[in-house]
Amino acid sequence: MLGEAWSELFAQGRVLRYPKGKVLMRQGEECDRLLSITSGVVSIVHRNADGSEMWLGHRGPGELLGDMSAISGNVRNADVIAVSPCTVVSIELSRFLAFVQPHGPLVDLLRREQAKRHESDVRLGGGRMLSLTSRVARYVLSLAQNSPNSQVTGWTQQDLAQSLGASRGKLNQVLSVLREDGVLEVRRRTITVKDMDALRRLAGNTSL
């Protein structure tokens, strides 16, 4: 999503580092800044009125955080929590708005991207009824598609199991099958997609 124009904008920002478990943004906060992830992975969690939580997805390097609130003017609709140590570049809201407002088409593009991402987050969040294989496939696909080397990095298997609502043993079984089938290569804190087409089929298949 971030091209040369974004790179120029965020070159004016401030580099921040967060440890694993740190909340980068809180649901209900007013938007005062945006973050661009340069390393690490964050989890997006929506807190319902009854106190329950809904995991919406993960974001990794190259992703922009806070843009939905910045464009809409609404408060943040989810917590952003570091799944691994993260490095981000922070840009003030006023500077971001001064940059995008003269570019009408850019704002329209942002809104379309937000709508697509929201639909994807809702599908991920509602995917608790899917098989664990499909949920793993959706998770990996959602991050690997934004990676130049088709990798997901910076997580532990315990982090992933907790996010997907599964036991570590069940998760290991699924990862072992996907590795044996040549879909994924699984190493410490790194998943590499070896067969993107197969992964997409698994992500859309609720019977596996």
mmCIF file of N, CA, C and O in Angstrom, residues 138-192:
data_model
loop_
_atom_site.group_PDB
_atom_site.id
_atom_site.type_symbol
_atom_site.label_atom_id
_atom_site.label_comp_id
_atom_site.label_asym_id
_atom_site.label_seq_id
_atom_site.Cartn_x
_atom_site.Cartn_y
_atom_site.Cartn_z
ATOM 1 N N ARG A 138 -6.097 -18.954 6.411
ATOM 2 C CA ARG A 138 -6.523 -17.561 6.307
ATOM 3 C C ARG A 138 -5.541 -16.619 7.003
ATOM 4 O O ARG A 138 -5.224 -15.548 6.491
ATOM 5 N N TYR A 139 -5.086 -17.035 8.174
ATOM 6 C CA TYR A 139 -4.133 -16.205 8.909
ATOM 7 C C TYR A 139 -2.853 -16.005 8.112
ATOM 8 O O TYR A 139 -2.379 -14.886 7.920
ATOM 9 N N VAL A 140 -2.266 -17.108 7.645
ATOM 10 C CA VAL A 140 -1.003 -17.029 6.915
ATOM 11 C C VAL A 140 -1.192 -16.241 5.622
ATOM 12 O O VAL A 140 -0.371 -15.391 5.262
ATOM 13 N N LEU A 141 -2.291 -16.504 4.938
ATOM 14 C CA LEU A 141 -2.561 -15.811 3.673
ATOM 15 C C LEU A 141 -2.701 -14.310 3.885
ATOM 16 O O LEU A 141 -2.195 -13.503 3.097
ATOM 17 N N SER A 142 -3.376 -13.898 4.964
ATOM 18 C CA SER A 142 -3.616 -12.472 5.197
ATOM 19 C C SER A 142 -2.324 -11.688 5.377
ATOM 20 O O SER A 142 -2.256 -10.503 5.050
ATOM 21 N N LEU A 143 -1.280 -12.342 5.902
ATOM 22 C CA LEU A 143 0.001 -11.664 6.092
ATOM 23 C C LEU A 143 0.975 -11.904 4.947
ATOM 24 O O LEU A 143 1.662 -10.991 4.512
ATOM 25 N N ALA A 144 1.019 -13.133 4.445
ATOM 26 C CA ALA A 144 2.011 -13.471 3.420
ATOM 27 C C ALA A 144 1.772 -12.720 2.121
ATOM 28 O O ALA A 144 2.721 -12.433 1.384
ATOM 29 N N GLN A 145 0.513 -12.384 1.822
ATOM 30 C CA GLN A 145 0.219 -11.666 0.575
ATOM 31 C C GLN A 145 0.851 -10.280 0.563
ATOM 32 O O GLN A 145 1.063 -9.707 -0.501
ATOM 33 N N ASN A 146 1.148 -9.728 1.747
ATOM 34 C CA ASN A 146 1.763 -8.404 1.830
ATOM 35 C C ASN A 146 3.274 -8.468 1.983
ATOM 36 O O ASN A 146 3.935 -7.441 2.136
ATOM 37 N N SER A 147 3.816 -9.677 1.971
ATOM 38 C CA SER A 147 5.252 -9.855 2.148
ATOM 39 C C SER A 147 5.926 -10.108 0.805
ATOM 40 O O SER A 147 5.443 -10.927 0.021
ATOM 41 N N PRO A 148 7.042 -9.434 0.507
ATOM 42 C CA PRO A 148 7.709 -9.642 -0.779
ATOM 43 C C PRO A 148 8.278 -11.044 -0.938
ATOM 44 O O PRO A 148 8.487 -11.508 -2.059
ATOM 45 N N ASN A 149 8.526 -11.737 0.181
ATOM 46 C CA ASN A 149 9.087 -13.089 0.091
ATOM 47 C C ASN A 149 8.116 -14.165 0.565
ATOM 48 O O ASN A 149 8.514 -15.280 0.876
ATOM 49 N N SER A 150 6.817 -13.800 0.636
ATOM 50 C CA SER A 150 5.762 -14.752 1.017
ATOM 51 C C SER A 150 6.035 -15.398 2.367
ATOM 52 O O SER A 150 5.837 -16.604 2.549
ATOM 53 N N GLN A 151 6.475 -14.584 3.325
ATOM 54 C CA GLN A 151 6.784 -15.102 4.655
ATOM 55 C C GLN A 151 5.968 -14.397 5.729
ATOM 56 O O GLN A 151 5.561 -13.251 5.581
ATOM 57 N N VAL A 152 5.741 -15.124 6.821
ATOM 58 C CA VAL A 152 5.161 -14.569 8.040
ATOM 59 C C VAL A 152 6.202 -14.784 9.131
ATOM 60 O O VAL A 152 6.626 -15.916 9.373
ATOM 61 N N THR A 153 6.635 -13.699 9.762
ATOM 62 C CA THR A 153 7.707 -13.818 10.754
ATOM 63 C C THR A 153 7.323 -13.136 12.058
ATOM 64 O O THR A 153 6.378 -12.341 12.116
ATOM 65 N N GLY A 154 8.064 -13.452 13.119
ATOM 66 C CA GLY A 154 7.944 -12.737 14.376
ATOM 67 C C GLY A 154 6.956 -13.305 15.366
ATOM 68 O O GLY A 154 6.646 -12.666 16.362
ATOM 69 N N TRP A 155 6.443 -14.501 15.161
ATOM 70 C CA TRP A 155 5.468 -15.104 16.059
ATOM 71 C C TRP A 155 6.031 -16.385 16.659
ATOM 72 O O TRP A 155 6.996 -16.951 16.148
ATOM 73 N N THR A 156 5.419 -16.834 17.748
ATOM 74 C CA THR A 156 5.693 -18.169 18.272
ATOM 75 C C THR A 156 4.458 -19.022 18.028
ATOM 76 O O THR A 156 3.362 -18.501 17.801
ATOM 77 N N GLN A 157 4.611 -20.329 18.090
ATOM 78 C CA GLN A 157 3.455 -21.205 17.890
ATOM 79 C C GLN A 157 2.418 -20.990 18.988
ATOM 80 O O GLN A 157 1.224 -21.126 18.740
ATOM 81 N N GLN A 158 2.863 -20.644 20.181
ATOM 82 C CA GLN A 158 1.916 -20.361 21.256
ATOM 83 C C GLN A 158 1.096 -19.116 20.933
ATOM 84 O O GLN A 158 -0.119 -19.071 21.180
ATOM 85 N N ASP A 159 1.746 -18.080 20.392
ATOM 86 C CA ASP A 159 1.033 -16.861 19.981
ATOM 87 C C ASP A 159 -0.030 -17.198 18.939
ATOM 88 O O ASP A 159 -1.177 -16.740 19.025
ATOM 89 N N LEU A 160 0.360 -17.990 17.953
ATOM 90 C CA LEU A 160 -0.551 -18.331 16.872
ATOM 91 C C LEU A 160 -1.709 -19.174 17.382
ATOM 92 O O LEU A 160 -2.868 -18.934 17.021
ATOM 93 N N ALA A 161 -1.414 -20.153 18.222
ATOM 94 C CA ALA A 161 -2.470 -21.009 18.771
ATOM 95 C C ALA A 161 -3.476 -20.180 19.565
ATOM 96 O O ALA A 161 -4.695 -20.369 19.432
ATOM 97 N N GLN A 162 -2.986 -19.253 20.378
ATOM 98 C CA GLN A 162 -3.864 -18.413 21.178
ATOM 99 C C GLN A 162 -4.739 -17.529 20.296
ATOM 100 O O GLN A 162 -5.945 -17.379 20.538
ATOM 101 N N SER A 163 -4.160 -16.945 19.252
ATOM 102 C CA SER A 163 -4.920 -16.079 18.348
ATOM 103 C C SER A 163 -6.027 -16.839 17.635
ATOM 104 O O SER A 163 -7.103 -16.309 17.380
ATOM 105 N N LEU A 164 -5.751 -18.103 17.306
ATOM 106 C CA LEU A 164 -6.717 -18.896 16.548
ATOM 107 C C LEU A 164 -7.652 -19.694 17.447
ATOM 108 O O LEU A 164 -8.521 -20.420 16.955
ATOM 109 N N GLY A 165 -7.495 -19.577 18.744
ATOM 110 C CA GLY A 165 -8.371 -20.291 19.661
ATOM 111 C C GLY A 165 -8.179 -21.788 19.623
ATOM 112 O O GLY A 165 -9.142 -22.554 19.709
ATOM 113 N N ALA A 166 -6.932 -22.247 19.502
ATOM 114 C CA ALA A 166 -6.632 -23.674 19.388
ATOM 115 C C ALA A 166 -5.541 -24.051 20.381
ATOM 116 O O ALA A 166 -4.805 -23.191 20.878
ATOM 117 N N SER A 167 -5.445 -25.347 20.665
ATOM 118 C CA SER A 167 -4.351 -25.816 21.494
ATOM 119 C C SER A 167 -3.081 -25.873 20.651
ATOM 120 O O SER A 167 -3.136 -26.000 19.417
ATOM 121 N N ARG A 168 -1.938 -25.801 21.312
ATOM 122 C CA ARG A 168 -0.674 -25.855 20.584
ATOM 123 C C ARG A 168 -0.501 -27.217 19.905
ATOM 124 O O ARG A 168 0.039 -27.309 18.812
ATOM 125 N N GLY A 169 -0.980 -28.285 20.568
ATOM 126 C CA GLY A 169 -0.881 -29.618 19.968
ATOM 127 C C GLY A 169 -1.648 -29.732 18.669
ATOM 128 O O GLY A 169 -1.145 -30.270 17.675
ATOM 129 N N LYS A 170 -2.896 -29.218 18.659
ATOM 130 C CA LYS A 170 -3.715 -29.258 17.440
ATOM 131 C C LYS A 170 -3.080 -28.415 16.337
ATOM 132 O O LYS A 170 -3.082 -28.803 15.162
ATOM 133 N N LEU A 171 -2.551 -27.249 16.713
ATOM 134 C CA LEU A 171 -1.900 -26.393 15.725
ATOM 135 C C LEU A 171 -0.698 -27.098 15.109
ATOM 136 O O LEU A 171 -0.506 -27.055 13.887
ATOM 137 N N ASN A 172 0.106 -27.755 15.937
ATOM 138 C CA ASN A 172 1.273 -28.458 15.420
ATOM 139 C C ASN A 172 0.878 -29.550 14.431
ATOM 140 O O ASN A 172 1.578 -29.782 13.439
ATOM 141 N N GLN A 173 -0.244 -30.221 14.696
ATOM 142 C CA GLN A 173 -0.720 -31.252 13.779
ATOM 143 C C GLN A 173 -1.042 -30.651 12.409
ATOM 144 O O GLN A 173 -0.673 -31.208 11.365
ATOM 145 N N VAL A 174 -1.740 -29.508 12.428
ATOM 146 C CA VAL A 174 -2.111 -28.859 11.163
ATOM 147 C C VAL A 174 -0.868 -28.387 10.418
ATOM 148 O O VAL A 174 -0.733 -28.600 9.199
ATOM 149 N N LEU A 175 0.061 -27.750 11.126
ATOM 150 C CA LEU A 175 1.272 -27.258 10.480
ATOM 151 C C LEU A 175 2.098 -28.410 9.903
ATOM 152 O O LEU A 175 2.692 -28.271 8.824
ATOM 153 N N SER A 176 2.113 -29.537 10.596
ATOM 154 C CA SER A 176 2.863 -30.694 10.101
ATOM 155 C C SER A 176 2.275 -31.199 8.788
ATOM 156 O O SER A 176 3.011 -31.528 7.839
ATOM 157 N N VAL A 177 0.950 -31.269 8.705
ATOM 158 C CA VAL A 177 0.292 -31.722 7.475
ATOM 159 C C VAL A 177 0.575 -30.752 6.329
ATOM 160 O O VAL A 177 0.897 -31.166 5.201
ATOM 161 N N LEU A 178 0.464 -29.450 6.600
ATOM 162 C CA LEU A 178 0.708 -28.451 5.559
ATOM 163 C C LEU A 178 2.159 -28.472 5.098
ATOM 164 O O LEU A 178 2.445 -28.240 3.921
ATOM 165 N N ARG A 179 3.061 -28.761 6.013
ATOM 166 C CA ARG A 179 4.471 -28.880 5.643
ATOM 167 C C ARG A 179 4.704 -30.118 4.782
ATOM 168 O O ARG A 179 5.382 -30.056 3.747
ATOM 169 N N GLU A 180 4.116 -31.241 5.185
ATOM 170 C CA GLU A 180 4.280 -32.485 4.421
ATOM 171 C C GLU A 180 3.657 -32.379 3.032
ATOM 172 O O GLU A 180 4.153 -32.995 2.075
ATOM 173 N N ASP A 181 2.574 -31.612 2.918
ATOM 174 C CA ASP A 181 1.905 -31.438 1.623
ATOM 175 C C ASP A 181 2.587 -30.410 0.733
ATOM 176 O O ASP A 181 2.136 -30.162 -0.392
ATOM 177 N N GLY A 182 3.649 -29.789 1.240
ATOM 178 C CA GLY A 182 4.395 -28.823 0.437
ATOM 179 C C GLY A 182 3.740 -27.465 0.336
ATOM 180 O O GLY A 182 4.107 -26.653 -0.524
ATOM 181 N N VAL A 183 2.776 -27.174 1.228
ATOM 182 C CA VAL A 183 2.096 -25.876 1.201
ATOM 183 C C VAL A 183 2.914 -24.830 1.949
ATOM 184 O O VAL A 183 3.051 -23.687 1.503
ATOM 185 N N LEU A 184 3.464 -25.215 3.097
ATOM 186 C CA LEU A 184 4.225 -24.289 3.935
ATOM 187 C C LEU A 184 5.577 -24.882 4.308
ATOM 188 O O LEU A 184 5.729 -26.105 4.378
ATOM 189 N N GLU A 185 6.515 -23.994 4.552
ATOM 190 C CA GLU A 185 7.765 -24.365 5.209
ATOM 191 C C GLU A 185 7.745 -23.688 6.572
ATOM 192 O O GLU A 185 7.560 -22.470 6.660
ATOM 193 N N VAL A 186 7.873 -24.473 7.630
ATOM 194 C CA VAL A 186 7.736 -23.949 8.985
ATOM 195 C C VAL A 186 9.063 -24.061 9.718
ATOM 196 O O VAL A 186 9.607 -25.161 9.877
ATOM 197 N N ARG A 187 9.560 -22.905 10.140
ATOM 198 C CA ARG A 187 10.776 -22.848 10.946
ATOM 199 C C ARG A 187 10.510 -21.971 12.157
ATOM 200 O O ARG A 187 9.437 -21.398 12.292
ATOM 201 N N ARG A 188 11.512 -21.860 13.032
ATOM 202 C CA ARG A 188 11.332 -21.074 14.248
ATOM 203 C C ARG A 188 10.999 -19.615 13.911
ATOM 204 O O ARG A 188 11.760 -18.934 13.246
ATOM 205 N N ARG A 189 9.802 -19.186 14.344
ATOM 206 C CA ARG A 189 9.309 -17.820 14.145
ATOM 207 C C ARG A 189 9.150 -17.406 12.684
ATOM 208 O O ARG A 189 9.017 -16.231 12.375
ATOM 209 N N THR A 190 9.154 -18.365 11.769
ATOM 210 C CA THR A 190 9.002 -18.029 10.350
ATOM 211 C C THR A 190 8.176 -19.090 9.629
ATOM 212 O O THR A 190 8.449 -20.281 9.755
ATOM 213 N N ILE A 191 7.170 -18.646 8.880
ATOM 214 C CA ILE A 191 6.418 -19.510 7.976
ATOM 215 C C ILE A 191 6.636 -18.978 6.568
ATOM 216 O O ILE A 191 6.447 -17.783 6.316
ATOM 217 N N THR A 192 7.028 -19.845 5.657
ATOM 218 C CA THR A 192 7.190 -19.467 4.253
ATOM 219 C C THR A 192 6.163 -20.221 3.420
ATOM 220 O O THR A 192 6.033 -21.441 3.543
#
